[in-house]
Amino acid sequence: MSDNLQNQPTASLQNPTLQLIELPTAPKNASPVPELTSIHSVRRRGPYGDGRYRGNCGGYLIRNLLRYFQPKRVLDPMSGSGTCRDVCRELKIKCDSFDIRRGQDATNTASYAEQNPVDFVWMHPPYWRMIRYNDDPRCLSNAPTLDDFLNRIQQVLKECKTVLTPNGKIAVLIGGYSDRGRYQPLPHLIVERAIRENLWLACTEIIRFQHDNTSSKKQYRSSFIPGLHDTCLVFESTKGGA
Ligand SMILES: C[S@@+](CC[C@H](N)C(=O)[O-])C[C@H]1O[C@@H](n2cnc3c(N)ncnc32)[C@H](O)[C@@H]1O
C-alpha cells in the first residue's frame, strides 16, 4: 500500500466517492491572495447571485480574482443572476453588467457604445447548448453549430477587448461536456479563438471543482468518466507579440 493510501481515512478506502483530495502545497510568493491557485474548490457559493439560476457559479473564484488583479472597473456582459455584480458591490469595485435576457447582446458592438474602459471582464457564457437559457436566437446557447458558438465567443472577446485598458484581463469560465455523444473541449477551443484575437493566457488556467451541480444528483445508465470541473481562463492582450 502506498503512503498516499495509508494516509486516507478508512471510510474513503471503502467508498471511493468519499475519497479526500490532498492538494499539493503551493509555493510561497508575494501574491496578495495566496489561496488563489490553479485549483479552486469551495463548496459554499457565498451571498452572491442566485443559486437557482441554471449554470450559475458561486462568487468566491470571482472574489479571489478581483482581489488578485485589483481592477477599478469590471464588465460582466453575460451577467445572468448577477454573481459578479454582487461580488463587486462587496469589494466596492464599479461593475457594469448586462445580459441577453435583459435585451443586450454581448456579440453586438452597439452594446458597448456607452461603455467606460474596464480593467477586468468576467465572462461566464453558456457552455454551448448544455443549458438552453431562452428562445432568443442571439443567445449563445441557441448557436446551431459548434463553429457558430465559437464564432460568437470570439466576437464577444473582440468586443470586450475594445473596452479593455492596456493591462486589462478577460476571465472566461467555461467547461467541456459531452454533446450528443461527442465530447466538446470548449476551454481548449476557446483558447484557440482567443489567440486569433491576440489574447494570450495571463496565468495558469484555474480548475474549478463543480460542487453540487445538477448532474451530481442524477443517475445515468450509460458508462462515462464524469467531469467534475470547469475551467477559468484569464486572458490579456499580447500587445503585438506572443
Ligand atoms: C452561465 S450563465 C451566467 C450566469 C451568471 N454568471 C450568474 O451569475 O448567474 C450564461 C448567461 O449568458 C447569457 N447570454 C447568452 N448569450 C448571450 C448574449 N449573446 N449576450 C448577452 N448574454 C448572453 C445567458 O442569458 C445567461 O444568463
Short mmCIF file of C-alpha atoms and ligand atoms in Angstrom, two decimals:
data_model
loop_
_atom_site.label_atom_id
_atom_site.label_comp_id
_atom_site.label_asym_id
_atom_site.label_seq_id
_atom_site.Cartn_x
_atom_site.Cartn_y
_atom_site.Cartn_z
CA MET A 1 0.00 0.00 0.00
CA SER A 2 1.42 3.39 -0.91
CA ASP A 3 1.92 6.17 1.63
CA ASN A 4 -0.84 8.10 -0.08
CA LEU A 5 -3.40 5.39 0.50
CA GLN A 6 -2.24 4.80 4.07
CA ASN A 7 -2.97 8.44 4.79
CA GLN A 8 -6.59 8.19 3.59
CA PRO A 9 -9.27 7.78 6.27
CA THR A 10 -10.74 4.24 6.35
CA ALA A 11 -14.14 5.43 5.06
CA SER A 12 -12.56 6.79 1.91
CA LEU A 13 -10.85 3.44 1.19
CA GLN A 14 -14.16 1.59 1.48
CA ASN A 15 -16.08 4.08 -0.61
CA PRO A 16 -14.04 5.85 -3.28
CA THR A 17 -16.71 8.55 -3.63
CA LEU A 18 -15.66 9.77 -0.18
CA GLN A 19 -12.02 9.97 -1.16
CA LEU A 20 -10.31 13.10 0.07
CA ILE A 21 -8.15 15.01 -2.33
CA GLU A 22 -4.89 16.20 -0.93
CA LEU A 23 -3.78 19.34 -2.71
CA PRO A 24 -0.10 19.99 -3.34
CA THR A 25 1.47 22.72 -1.23
CA ALA A 26 1.63 25.96 -3.19
CA PRO A 27 4.97 27.77 -3.26
CA LYS A 28 5.10 30.84 -1.03
CA ASN A 29 5.14 34.01 -3.09
CA ALA A 30 4.18 37.69 -2.99
CA SER A 31 0.58 37.10 -4.11
CA PRO A 32 -1.96 39.22 -2.21
CA VAL A 33 -4.31 36.21 -2.44
CA PRO A 34 -2.22 33.11 -1.56
CA GLU A 35 -5.30 30.86 -1.58
CA LEU A 36 -5.78 31.58 -5.30
CA THR A 37 -4.03 28.69 -7.09
CA SER A 38 -4.69 26.61 -10.20
CA ILE A 39 -7.31 24.65 -8.24
CA HIS A 40 -10.44 26.25 -6.82
CA SER A 41 -12.58 24.08 -4.58
CA VAL A 42 -15.09 25.88 -2.41
CA ARG A 43 -18.39 24.17 -1.68
CA ARG A 44 -20.20 27.29 -0.44
CA ARG A 45 -21.36 29.73 -3.11
CA GLY A 46 -21.43 32.80 -0.87
CA PRO A 47 -24.05 35.57 -0.73
CA TYR A 48 -23.70 36.36 -4.41
CA GLY A 49 -26.12 35.98 -7.33
CA ASP A 50 -28.93 33.44 -7.26
CA GLY A 51 -28.06 29.74 -6.86
CA ARG A 52 -31.37 28.83 -8.51
CA TYR A 53 -30.25 30.39 -11.81
CA ARG A 54 -29.21 27.47 -14.05
CA GLY A 55 -25.50 27.26 -14.75
CA ASN A 56 -24.73 29.77 -12.06
CA CYS A 57 -21.38 29.62 -10.26
CA GLY A 58 -20.55 30.74 -6.72
CA GLY A 59 -18.83 34.04 -6.05
CA TYR A 60 -15.58 33.06 -4.37
CA LEU A 61 -13.50 32.46 -7.50
CA ILE A 62 -14.55 35.85 -8.89
CA ARG A 63 -13.79 37.41 -5.50
CA ASN A 64 -10.27 35.93 -5.43
CA LEU A 65 -9.56 37.03 -8.99
CA LEU A 66 -10.70 40.58 -8.27
CA ARG A 67 -8.62 40.73 -5.09
CA TYR A 68 -5.63 39.47 -7.07
CA PHE A 69 -5.90 41.69 -10.18
CA GLN A 70 -7.38 44.68 -8.29
CA PRO A 71 -9.34 46.24 -11.16
CA LYS A 72 -11.01 49.63 -10.73
CA ARG A 73 -13.87 48.81 -13.08
CA VAL A 74 -15.34 45.45 -14.17
CA LEU A 75 -17.64 44.41 -17.02
CA ASP A 76 -19.84 41.29 -16.96
CA PRO A 77 -21.52 41.01 -20.39
CA MET A 78 -23.41 37.76 -19.59
CA SER A 79 -24.47 38.52 -16.08
CA GLY A 80 -27.33 36.02 -15.53
CA SER A 81 -28.34 36.37 -11.89
CA GLY A 82 -25.60 38.93 -11.15
CA THR A 83 -22.98 36.98 -9.16
CA CYS A 84 -20.11 39.15 -10.37
CA ARG A 85 -22.07 42.35 -9.72
CA ASP A 86 -22.70 41.26 -6.12
CA VAL A 87 -19.03 40.43 -5.53
CA CYS A 88 -18.01 43.81 -6.95
CA ARG A 89 -20.52 45.56 -4.68
CA GLU A 90 -18.94 43.88 -1.66
CA LEU A 91 -15.41 44.79 -2.77
CA LYS A 92 -16.53 48.32 -3.71
CA ILE A 93 -15.47 47.94 -7.33
CA LYS A 94 -17.51 49.58 -10.10
CA CYS A 95 -19.29 46.97 -12.20
CA ASP A 96 -21.23 47.27 -15.44
CA SER A 97 -23.27 44.27 -16.46
CA PHE A 98 -25.85 43.19 -18.99
CA ASP A 99 -27.40 40.03 -20.37
CA ILE A 100 -29.39 38.95 -23.39
CA ARG A 101 -32.27 38.21 -21.02
CA ARG A 102 -32.49 41.97 -20.50
CA GLY A 103 -32.16 42.60 -24.23
CA GLN A 104 -28.45 43.39 -24.63
CA ASP A 105 -26.43 41.17 -26.93
CA ALA A 106 -22.76 40.70 -25.98
CA THR A 107 -21.85 39.94 -29.60
CA ASN A 108 -23.21 43.30 -30.79
CA THR A 109 -20.86 46.32 -30.99
CA ALA A 110 -23.79 48.58 -30.08
CA SER A 111 -23.94 47.05 -26.59
CA TYR A 112 -20.53 48.57 -25.80
CA ALA A 113 -21.20 52.03 -27.27
CA GLU A 114 -21.55 53.79 -23.90
CA GLN A 115 -19.11 51.53 -22.06
CA ASN A 116 -16.33 53.15 -19.99
CA PRO A 117 -12.93 51.40 -20.18
CA VAL A 118 -12.64 48.42 -17.81
CA ASP A 119 -9.61 46.63 -16.31
CA PHE A 120 -11.35 43.29 -15.93
CA VAL A 121 -14.05 41.40 -17.82
CA TRP A 122 -15.83 38.46 -16.19
CA MET A 123 -17.30 36.33 -18.95
CA HIS A 124 -19.37 33.31 -18.00
CA PRO A 125 -21.05 32.19 -21.20
CA PRO A 126 -23.39 29.25 -21.77
CA TYR A 127 -21.48 26.00 -22.22
CA TRP A 128 -22.85 25.98 -25.77
CA ARG A 129 -26.25 24.18 -25.63
CA MET A 130 -25.71 22.22 -22.40
CA ILE A 131 -28.38 24.50 -20.87
CA ARG A 132 -30.81 26.38 -23.12
CA TYR A 133 -31.37 29.76 -21.49
CA ASN A 134 -34.17 31.13 -23.67
CA ASP A 135 -35.59 31.16 -27.20
CA ASP A 136 -33.70 34.26 -28.32
CA PRO A 137 -31.70 33.27 -31.41
CA ARG A 138 -28.97 35.70 -30.30
CA CYS A 139 -28.37 33.68 -27.11
CA LEU A 140 -25.15 31.67 -27.35
CA SER A 141 -26.98 28.61 -26.04
CA ASN A 142 -29.01 28.67 -29.28
CA ALA A 143 -25.98 28.61 -31.59
CA PRO A 144 -26.89 25.91 -34.14
CA THR A 145 -23.36 24.52 -34.57
CA LEU A 146 -20.17 24.36 -32.55
CA ASP A 147 -18.42 26.58 -35.08
CA ASP A 148 -21.17 29.16 -34.81
CA PHE A 149 -20.90 29.07 -30.99
CA LEU A 150 -17.12 29.59 -31.18
CA ASN A 151 -17.53 32.42 -33.72
CA ARG A 152 -19.86 34.17 -31.28
CA ILE A 153 -17.48 33.66 -28.34
CA GLN A 154 -14.68 35.09 -30.47
CA GLN A 155 -16.87 38.08 -31.32
CA VAL A 156 -17.55 38.72 -27.60
CA LEU A 157 -13.81 38.53 -26.87
CA LYS A 158 -13.19 41.00 -29.69
CA GLU A 159 -15.83 43.42 -28.40
CA CYS A 160 -14.61 43.18 -24.80
CA LYS A 161 -11.07 43.91 -25.96
CA THR A 162 -12.25 47.23 -27.40
CA VAL A 163 -13.20 48.45 -23.90
CA LEU A 164 -10.24 46.89 -22.06
CA THR A 165 -7.44 49.04 -20.59
CA PRO A 166 -3.92 48.11 -21.85
CA ASN A 167 -3.10 45.84 -18.87
CA GLY A 168 -6.68 44.64 -18.51
CA LYS A 169 -7.71 40.99 -18.18
CA ILE A 170 -10.59 38.95 -19.58
CA ALA A 171 -11.56 35.93 -17.47
CA VAL A 172 -13.69 33.25 -19.12
CA LEU A 173 -15.31 30.47 -17.09
CA ILE A 174 -16.27 27.53 -19.29
CA GLY A 175 -16.41 23.74 -19.16
CA GLY A 176 -16.27 20.87 -21.62
CA TYR A 177 -19.19 18.47 -21.88
CA SER A 178 -20.49 15.61 -23.94
CA ASP A 179 -22.93 16.82 -26.57
CA ARG A 180 -24.98 14.16 -28.38
CA GLY A 181 -22.28 11.55 -27.81
CA ARG A 182 -19.29 13.74 -28.70
CA TYR A 183 -17.08 15.41 -26.13
CA GLN A 184 -16.71 19.16 -26.72
CA PRO A 185 -13.48 20.50 -25.17
CA LEU A 186 -14.77 24.08 -25.02
CA PRO A 187 -11.93 25.57 -22.89
CA HIS A 188 -9.30 24.34 -25.36
CA LEU A 189 -11.27 25.55 -28.37
CA ILE A 190 -11.78 28.98 -26.76
CA VAL A 191 -8.05 29.38 -26.10
CA GLU A 192 -7.53 28.92 -29.85
CA ARG A 193 -10.19 31.57 -30.63
CA ALA A 194 -8.67 33.97 -28.09
CA ILE A 195 -5.26 33.63 -29.73
CA ARG A 196 -6.86 34.63 -33.03
CA GLU A 197 -7.88 37.87 -31.25
CA ASN A 198 -4.31 38.43 -30.00
CA LEU A 199 -5.24 37.40 -26.49
CA TRP A 200 -2.91 35.12 -24.52
CA LEU A 201 -3.26 33.37 -21.17
CA ALA A 202 -2.14 35.77 -18.43
CA CYS A 203 -1.63 33.00 -15.85
CA THR A 204 -2.31 29.32 -15.24
CA GLU A 205 -5.74 28.01 -16.12
CA ILE A 206 -7.80 27.54 -12.94
CA ILE A 207 -9.64 24.27 -12.46
CA ARG A 208 -12.86 24.98 -10.56
CA PHE A 209 -14.44 21.97 -8.86
CA GLN A 210 -18.20 21.98 -9.51
CA HIS A 211 -19.67 21.06 -6.15
CA ASP A 212 -23.36 20.13 -6.01
CA ASN A 213 -24.15 20.75 -9.68
CA THR A 214 -27.36 19.36 -11.21
CA SER A 215 -25.80 16.27 -12.81
CA SER A 216 -24.27 15.17 -9.48
CA LYS A 217 -27.79 14.38 -8.29
CA LYS A 218 -28.68 12.22 -11.32
CA GLN A 219 -28.12 8.56 -12.12
CA TYR A 220 -27.21 7.56 -15.68
CA ARG A 221 -27.49 4.14 -17.37
CA SER A 222 -24.55 4.78 -19.67
CA SER A 223 -20.88 4.49 -18.73
CA PHE A 224 -18.66 7.57 -18.87
CA ILE A 225 -15.94 9.40 -16.95
CA PRO A 226 -17.77 12.19 -15.09
CA GLY A 227 -16.38 15.69 -15.49
CA LEU A 228 -16.33 17.40 -12.09
CA HIS A 229 -14.82 20.74 -13.01
CA ASP A 230 -14.92 23.69 -15.32
CA THR A 231 -12.01 25.91 -16.24
CA CYS A 232 -11.30 29.59 -15.76
CA LEU A 233 -9.06 31.11 -18.43
CA VAL A 234 -7.62 34.57 -17.83
CA PHE A 235 -6.51 36.37 -20.98
CA GLU A 236 -4.55 39.53 -21.62
CA SER A 237 -3.64 41.33 -24.77
CA THR A 238 -0.45 40.06 -26.43
CA LYS A 239 0.49 43.69 -27.22
CA GLY A 240 1.82 42.70 -30.61
CA GLY A 241 3.89 39.64 -29.63
CA ALA A 242 3.23 36.19 -28.23
C1 LIG B 1 -23.68 30.60 -17.41
S1 LIG B 1 -24.90 31.85 -17.44
C2 LIG B 1 -24.17 33.14 -16.49
C3 LIG B 1 -24.51 33.00 -15.06
C4 LIG B 1 -24.01 34.19 -14.26
N1 LIG B 1 -22.58 34.11 -14.06
C5 LIG B 1 -24.73 34.34 -12.93
O1 LIG B 1 -24.16 34.98 -12.04
O2 LIG B 1 -25.86 33.87 -12.77
C6 LIG B 1 -24.76 32.44 -19.11
C7 LIG B 1 -25.56 33.69 -19.40
O3 LIG B 1 -25.21 34.15 -20.70
C8 LIG B 1 -26.32 34.85 -21.20
N2 LIG B 1 -26.16 35.05 -22.66
C9 LIG B 1 -26.17 34.11 -23.63
N3 LIG B 1 -25.98 34.67 -24.84
C10 LIG B 1 -25.81 35.99 -24.63
C11 LIG B 1 -25.58 37.10 -25.49
N4 LIG B 1 -25.50 36.97 -26.83
N5 LIG B 1 -25.45 38.33 -24.93
C12 LIG B 1 -25.55 38.51 -23.56
N6 LIG B 1 -25.79 37.49 -22.71
C13 LIG B 1 -25.91 36.24 -23.22
C14 LIG B 1 -27.48 33.96 -20.80
O4 LIG B 1 -28.70 34.66 -20.81
C15 LIG B 1 -27.05 33.51 -19.39
O5 LIG B 1 -27.62 34.36 -18.40
#
